[in-house]
PDB file of C-alpha atoms in Angstrom:
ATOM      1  CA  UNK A   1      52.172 -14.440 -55.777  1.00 88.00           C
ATOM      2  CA  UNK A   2      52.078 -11.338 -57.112  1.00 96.00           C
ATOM      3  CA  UNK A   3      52.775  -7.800 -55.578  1.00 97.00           C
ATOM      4  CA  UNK A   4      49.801  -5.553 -56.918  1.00 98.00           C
ATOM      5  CA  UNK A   5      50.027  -1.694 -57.417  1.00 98.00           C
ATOM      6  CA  UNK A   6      48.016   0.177 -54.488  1.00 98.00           C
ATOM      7  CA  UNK A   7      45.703   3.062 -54.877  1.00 98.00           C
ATOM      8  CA  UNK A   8      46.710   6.507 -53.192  1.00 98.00           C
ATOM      9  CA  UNK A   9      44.389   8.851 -52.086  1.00 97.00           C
ATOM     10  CA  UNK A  10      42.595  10.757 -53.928  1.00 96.00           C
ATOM     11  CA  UNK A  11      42.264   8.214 -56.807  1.00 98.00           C
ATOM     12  CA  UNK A  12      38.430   8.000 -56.568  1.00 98.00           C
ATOM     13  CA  UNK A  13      38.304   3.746 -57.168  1.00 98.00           C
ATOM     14  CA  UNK A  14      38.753   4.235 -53.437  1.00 98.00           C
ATOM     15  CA  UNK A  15      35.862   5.889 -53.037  1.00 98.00           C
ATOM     16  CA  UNK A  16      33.746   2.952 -55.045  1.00 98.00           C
ATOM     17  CA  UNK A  17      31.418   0.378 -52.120  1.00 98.00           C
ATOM     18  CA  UNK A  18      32.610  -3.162 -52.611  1.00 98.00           C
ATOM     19  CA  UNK A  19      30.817  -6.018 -53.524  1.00 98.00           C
ATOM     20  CA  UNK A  20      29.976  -9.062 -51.381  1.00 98.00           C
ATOM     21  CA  UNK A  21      32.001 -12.373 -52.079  1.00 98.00           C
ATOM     22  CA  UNK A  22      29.831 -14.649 -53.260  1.00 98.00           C
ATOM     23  CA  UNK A  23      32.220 -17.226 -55.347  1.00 97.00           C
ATOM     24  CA  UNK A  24      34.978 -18.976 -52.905  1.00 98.00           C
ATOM     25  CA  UNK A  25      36.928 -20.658 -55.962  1.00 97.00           C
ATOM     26  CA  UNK A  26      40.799 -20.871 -56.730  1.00 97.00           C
ATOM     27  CA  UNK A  27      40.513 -17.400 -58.404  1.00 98.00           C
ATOM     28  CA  UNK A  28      39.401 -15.772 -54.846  1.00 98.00           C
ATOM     29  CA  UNK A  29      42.460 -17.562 -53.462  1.00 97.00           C
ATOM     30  CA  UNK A  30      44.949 -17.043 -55.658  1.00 98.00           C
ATOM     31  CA  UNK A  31      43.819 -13.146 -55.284  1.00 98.00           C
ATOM     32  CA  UNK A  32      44.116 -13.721 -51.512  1.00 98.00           C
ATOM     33  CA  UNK A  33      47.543 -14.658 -52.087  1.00 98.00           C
ATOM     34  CA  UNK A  34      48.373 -11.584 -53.985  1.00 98.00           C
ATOM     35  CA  UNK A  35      46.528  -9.658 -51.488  1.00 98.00           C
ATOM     36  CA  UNK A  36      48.671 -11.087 -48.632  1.00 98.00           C
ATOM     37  CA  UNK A  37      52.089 -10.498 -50.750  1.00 97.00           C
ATOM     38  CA  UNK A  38      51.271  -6.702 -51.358  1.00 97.00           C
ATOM     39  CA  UNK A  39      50.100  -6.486 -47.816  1.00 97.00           C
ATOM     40  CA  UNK A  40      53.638  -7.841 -46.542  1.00 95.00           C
ATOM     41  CA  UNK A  41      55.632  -5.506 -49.360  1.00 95.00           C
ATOM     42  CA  UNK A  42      53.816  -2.985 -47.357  1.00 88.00           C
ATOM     43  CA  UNK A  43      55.961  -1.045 -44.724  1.00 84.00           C
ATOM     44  CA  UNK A  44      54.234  -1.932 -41.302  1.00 84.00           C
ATOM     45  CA  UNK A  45      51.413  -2.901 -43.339  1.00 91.00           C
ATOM     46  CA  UNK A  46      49.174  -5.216 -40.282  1.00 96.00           C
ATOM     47  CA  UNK A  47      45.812  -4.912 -42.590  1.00 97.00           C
ATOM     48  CA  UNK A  48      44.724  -4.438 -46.242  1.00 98.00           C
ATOM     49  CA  UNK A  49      41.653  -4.116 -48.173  1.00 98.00           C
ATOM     50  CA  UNK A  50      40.867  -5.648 -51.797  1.00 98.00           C
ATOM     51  CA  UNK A  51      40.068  -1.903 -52.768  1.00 98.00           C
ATOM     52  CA  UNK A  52      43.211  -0.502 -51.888  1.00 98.00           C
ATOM     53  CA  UNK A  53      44.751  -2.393 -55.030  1.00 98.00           C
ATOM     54  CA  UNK A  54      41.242  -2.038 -57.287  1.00 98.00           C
ATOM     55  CA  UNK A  55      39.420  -5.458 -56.789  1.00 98.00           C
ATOM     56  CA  UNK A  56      36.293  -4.201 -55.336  1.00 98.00           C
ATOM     57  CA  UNK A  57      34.914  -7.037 -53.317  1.00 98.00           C
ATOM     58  CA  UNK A  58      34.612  -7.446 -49.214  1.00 98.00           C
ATOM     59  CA  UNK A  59      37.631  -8.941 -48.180  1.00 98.00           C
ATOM     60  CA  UNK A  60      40.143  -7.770 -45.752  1.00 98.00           C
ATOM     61  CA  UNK A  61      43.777  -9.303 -44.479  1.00 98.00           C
ATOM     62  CA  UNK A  62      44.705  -8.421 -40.830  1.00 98.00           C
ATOM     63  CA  UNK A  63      47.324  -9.602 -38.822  1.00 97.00           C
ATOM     64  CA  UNK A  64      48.214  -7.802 -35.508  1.00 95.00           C
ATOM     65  CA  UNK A  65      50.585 -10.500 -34.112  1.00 92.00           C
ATOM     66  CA  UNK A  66      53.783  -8.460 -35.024  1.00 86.00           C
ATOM     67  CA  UNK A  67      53.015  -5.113 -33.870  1.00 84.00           C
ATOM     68  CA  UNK A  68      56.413  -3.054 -31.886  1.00 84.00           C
ATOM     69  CA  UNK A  69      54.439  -3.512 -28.546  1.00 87.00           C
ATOM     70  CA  UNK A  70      52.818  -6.820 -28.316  1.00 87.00           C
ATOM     71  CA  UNK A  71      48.767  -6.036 -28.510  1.00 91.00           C
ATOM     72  CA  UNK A  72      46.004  -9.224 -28.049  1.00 90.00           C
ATOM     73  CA  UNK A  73      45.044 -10.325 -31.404  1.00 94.00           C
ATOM     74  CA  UNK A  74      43.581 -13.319 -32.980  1.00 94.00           C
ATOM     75  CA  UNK A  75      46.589 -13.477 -35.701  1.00 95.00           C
ATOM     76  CA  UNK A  76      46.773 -13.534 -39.024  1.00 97.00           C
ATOM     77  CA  UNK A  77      43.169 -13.156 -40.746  1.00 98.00           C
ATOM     78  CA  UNK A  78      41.518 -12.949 -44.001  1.00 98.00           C
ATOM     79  CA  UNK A  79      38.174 -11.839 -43.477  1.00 98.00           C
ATOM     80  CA  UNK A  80      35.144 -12.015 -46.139  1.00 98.00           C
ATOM     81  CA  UNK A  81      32.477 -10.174 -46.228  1.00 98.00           C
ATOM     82  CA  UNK A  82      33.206  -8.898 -42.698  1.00 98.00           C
ATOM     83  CA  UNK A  83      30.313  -6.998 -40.160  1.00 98.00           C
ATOM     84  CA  UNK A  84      30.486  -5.313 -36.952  1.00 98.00           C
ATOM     85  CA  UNK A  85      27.756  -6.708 -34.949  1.00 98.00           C
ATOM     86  CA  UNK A  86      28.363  -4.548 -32.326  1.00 98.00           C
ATOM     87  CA  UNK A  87      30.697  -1.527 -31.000  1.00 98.00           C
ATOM     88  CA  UNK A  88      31.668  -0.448 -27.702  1.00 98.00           C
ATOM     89  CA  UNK A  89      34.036   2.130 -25.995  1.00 98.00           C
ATOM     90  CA  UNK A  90      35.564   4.469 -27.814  1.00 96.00           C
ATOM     91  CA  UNK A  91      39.316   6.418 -28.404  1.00 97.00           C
ATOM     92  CA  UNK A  92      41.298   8.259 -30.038  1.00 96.00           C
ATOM     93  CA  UNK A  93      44.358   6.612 -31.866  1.00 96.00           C
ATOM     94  CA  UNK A  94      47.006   7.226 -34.720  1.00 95.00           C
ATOM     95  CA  UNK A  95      46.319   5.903 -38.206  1.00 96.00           C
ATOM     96  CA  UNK A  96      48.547   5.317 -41.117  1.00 95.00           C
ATOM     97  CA  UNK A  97      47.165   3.870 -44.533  1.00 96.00           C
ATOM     98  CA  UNK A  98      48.954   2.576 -47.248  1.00 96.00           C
ATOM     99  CA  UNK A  99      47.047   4.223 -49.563  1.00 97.00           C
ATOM    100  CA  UNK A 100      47.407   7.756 -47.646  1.00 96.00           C
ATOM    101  CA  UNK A 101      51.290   7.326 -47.591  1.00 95.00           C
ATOM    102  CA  UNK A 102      52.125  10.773 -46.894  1.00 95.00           C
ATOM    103  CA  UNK A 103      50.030  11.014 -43.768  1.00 96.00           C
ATOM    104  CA  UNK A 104      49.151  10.037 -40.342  1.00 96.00           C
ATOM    105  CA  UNK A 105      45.722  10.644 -37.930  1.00 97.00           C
ATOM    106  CA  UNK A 106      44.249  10.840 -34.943  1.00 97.00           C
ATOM    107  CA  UNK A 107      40.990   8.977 -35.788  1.00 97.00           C
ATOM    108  CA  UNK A 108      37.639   8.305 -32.971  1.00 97.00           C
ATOM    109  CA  UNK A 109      37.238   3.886 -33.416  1.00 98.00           C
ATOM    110  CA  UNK A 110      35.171   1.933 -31.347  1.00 98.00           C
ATOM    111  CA  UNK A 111      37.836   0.294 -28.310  1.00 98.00           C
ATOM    112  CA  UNK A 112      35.811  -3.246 -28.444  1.00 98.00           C
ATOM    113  CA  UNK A 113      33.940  -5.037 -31.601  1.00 98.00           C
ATOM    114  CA  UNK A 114      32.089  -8.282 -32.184  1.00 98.00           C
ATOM    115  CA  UNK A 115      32.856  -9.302 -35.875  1.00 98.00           C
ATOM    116  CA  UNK A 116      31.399 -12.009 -37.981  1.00 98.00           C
ATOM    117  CA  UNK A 117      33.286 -12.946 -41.224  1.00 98.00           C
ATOM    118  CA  UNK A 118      33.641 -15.663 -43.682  1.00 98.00           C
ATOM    119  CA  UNK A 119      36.882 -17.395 -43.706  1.00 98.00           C
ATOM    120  CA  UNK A 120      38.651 -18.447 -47.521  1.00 97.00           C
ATOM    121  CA  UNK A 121      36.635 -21.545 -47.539  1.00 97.00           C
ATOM    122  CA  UNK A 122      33.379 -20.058 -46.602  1.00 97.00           C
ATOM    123  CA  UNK A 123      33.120 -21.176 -43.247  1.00 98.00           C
ATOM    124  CA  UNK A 124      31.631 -18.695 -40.661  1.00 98.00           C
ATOM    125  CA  UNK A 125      33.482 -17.272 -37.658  1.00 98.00           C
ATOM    126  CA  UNK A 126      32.833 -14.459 -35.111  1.00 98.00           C
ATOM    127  CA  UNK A 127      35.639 -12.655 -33.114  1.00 98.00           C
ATOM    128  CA  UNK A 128      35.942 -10.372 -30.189  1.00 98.00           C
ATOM    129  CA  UNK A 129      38.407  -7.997 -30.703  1.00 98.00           C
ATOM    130  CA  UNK A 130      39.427  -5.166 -28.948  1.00 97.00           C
ATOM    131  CA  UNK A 131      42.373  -1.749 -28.708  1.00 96.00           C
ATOM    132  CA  UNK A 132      44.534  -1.893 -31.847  1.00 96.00           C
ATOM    133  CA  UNK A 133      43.374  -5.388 -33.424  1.00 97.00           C
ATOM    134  CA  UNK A 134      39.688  -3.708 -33.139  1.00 98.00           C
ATOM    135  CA  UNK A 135      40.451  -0.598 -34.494  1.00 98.00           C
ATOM    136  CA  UNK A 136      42.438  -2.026 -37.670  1.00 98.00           C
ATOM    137  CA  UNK A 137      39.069  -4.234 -38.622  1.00 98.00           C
ATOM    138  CA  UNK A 138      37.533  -0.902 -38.300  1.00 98.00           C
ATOM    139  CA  UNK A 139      39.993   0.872 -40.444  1.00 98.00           C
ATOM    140  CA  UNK A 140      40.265  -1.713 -43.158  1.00 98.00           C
ATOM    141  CA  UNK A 141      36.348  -2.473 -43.374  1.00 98.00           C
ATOM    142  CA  UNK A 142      35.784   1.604 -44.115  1.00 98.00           C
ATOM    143  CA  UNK A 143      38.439   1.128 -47.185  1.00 98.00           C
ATOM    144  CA  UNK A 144      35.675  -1.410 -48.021  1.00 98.00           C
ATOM    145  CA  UNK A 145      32.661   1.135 -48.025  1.00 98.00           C
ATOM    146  CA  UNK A 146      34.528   3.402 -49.744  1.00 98.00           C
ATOM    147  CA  UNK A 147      36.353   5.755 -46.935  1.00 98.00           C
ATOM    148  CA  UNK A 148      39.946   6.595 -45.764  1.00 98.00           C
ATOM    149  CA  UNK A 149      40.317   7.404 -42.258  1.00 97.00           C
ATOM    150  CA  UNK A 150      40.519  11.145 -43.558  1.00 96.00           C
ATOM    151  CA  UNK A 151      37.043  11.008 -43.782  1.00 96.00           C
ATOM    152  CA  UNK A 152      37.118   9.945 -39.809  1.00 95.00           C
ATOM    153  CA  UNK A 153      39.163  12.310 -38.403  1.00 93.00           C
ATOM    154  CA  UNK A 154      37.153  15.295 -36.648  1.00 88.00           C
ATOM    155  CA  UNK A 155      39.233  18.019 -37.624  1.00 87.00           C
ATOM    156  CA  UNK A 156      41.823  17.792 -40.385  1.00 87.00           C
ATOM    157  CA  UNK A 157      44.053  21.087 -39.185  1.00 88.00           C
ATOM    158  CA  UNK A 158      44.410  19.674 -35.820  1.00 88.00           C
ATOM    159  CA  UNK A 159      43.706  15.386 -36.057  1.00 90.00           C
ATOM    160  CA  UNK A 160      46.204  15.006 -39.617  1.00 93.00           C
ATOM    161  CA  UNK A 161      49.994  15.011 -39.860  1.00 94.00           C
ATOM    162  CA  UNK A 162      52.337  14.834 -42.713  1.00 94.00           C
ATOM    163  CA  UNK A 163      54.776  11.987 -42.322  1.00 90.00           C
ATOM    164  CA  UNK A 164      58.606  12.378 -41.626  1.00 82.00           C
ATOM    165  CA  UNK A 165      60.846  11.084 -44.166  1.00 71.00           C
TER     166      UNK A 165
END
């Protein structure tokens, strides 16, 4: 598996609306597999989008189950051609991005989702998630419609912070 090179904001190939999955061959794996690698190279990394390293296609890699404060999650996920059915509650949390590596943001996410996503092998599935595990779908499935969570947060003087180093 191979680590692949991530796109920082503002390269505009973030900005480009992915493509459904519609082939579930050894390619989409072995991409999968990549996807995972540079998700783990990551630090802190719990999610990542195919567009983050260029491949423009619906598919998302979560994985909450290692989080500082233990959170409910459903562990680790890859998620194809993912859809909030519905939304519920919402908050105001912190969001890092490994393609906005210099900053952090308080972004508005729905606190509860229902989700329906394909699974590697095509099979269907549909999840209730909820708090962080909820809001790190959210985050990851706006990379795939061509948004960073700057584009969420209500007001960039007071909602974004540079990181410390």
């Amino acid at each position: 598996m191979a680590v692949l090179e991530v796109l920082h904001w503002p390269d505009e190939r973030l900005r480009q609306v992915s493509e459904e999955v519609v082939l579930f061959d050894a390619a989409l794996r072995a991409f999968i597999g990549d996807l995972e690698a540079t998700r783990q190279a990551g630090p802190s990394a719990v999610g990542i989008a195919a567009p983050q390293v260029g491949y423009h296609r619906r598919i998302v890699i979560v994985d909450c189950s290692r989080t500082r404060k233990p959170v409910p999650h459903h562990g680790h996920l890859v998620l194809i051609n993912p859809e909030i059915l519905s939304r519920e509650g919402y908050a105001l949390g912190r969001e890092g991005c490994l393609s906005v590596p210099d900053y952090t943001g308080n972004v508005p996410r729905a606190e509860h989702i229902r989700l329906r996503a394909l699974d590697p092998a095509g099979g269907i599935h549909e999840y209730d998630m909820e708090d962080f595990e909820a809001r790190v779908v959210q985050h990851e499935i706006d990379h795939l419609n061509g948004r960073v969570f700057l584009d969420r947060v209500v007001n960039r003087r007071a909602d974004v912070f540079r990181r410390k180093r």
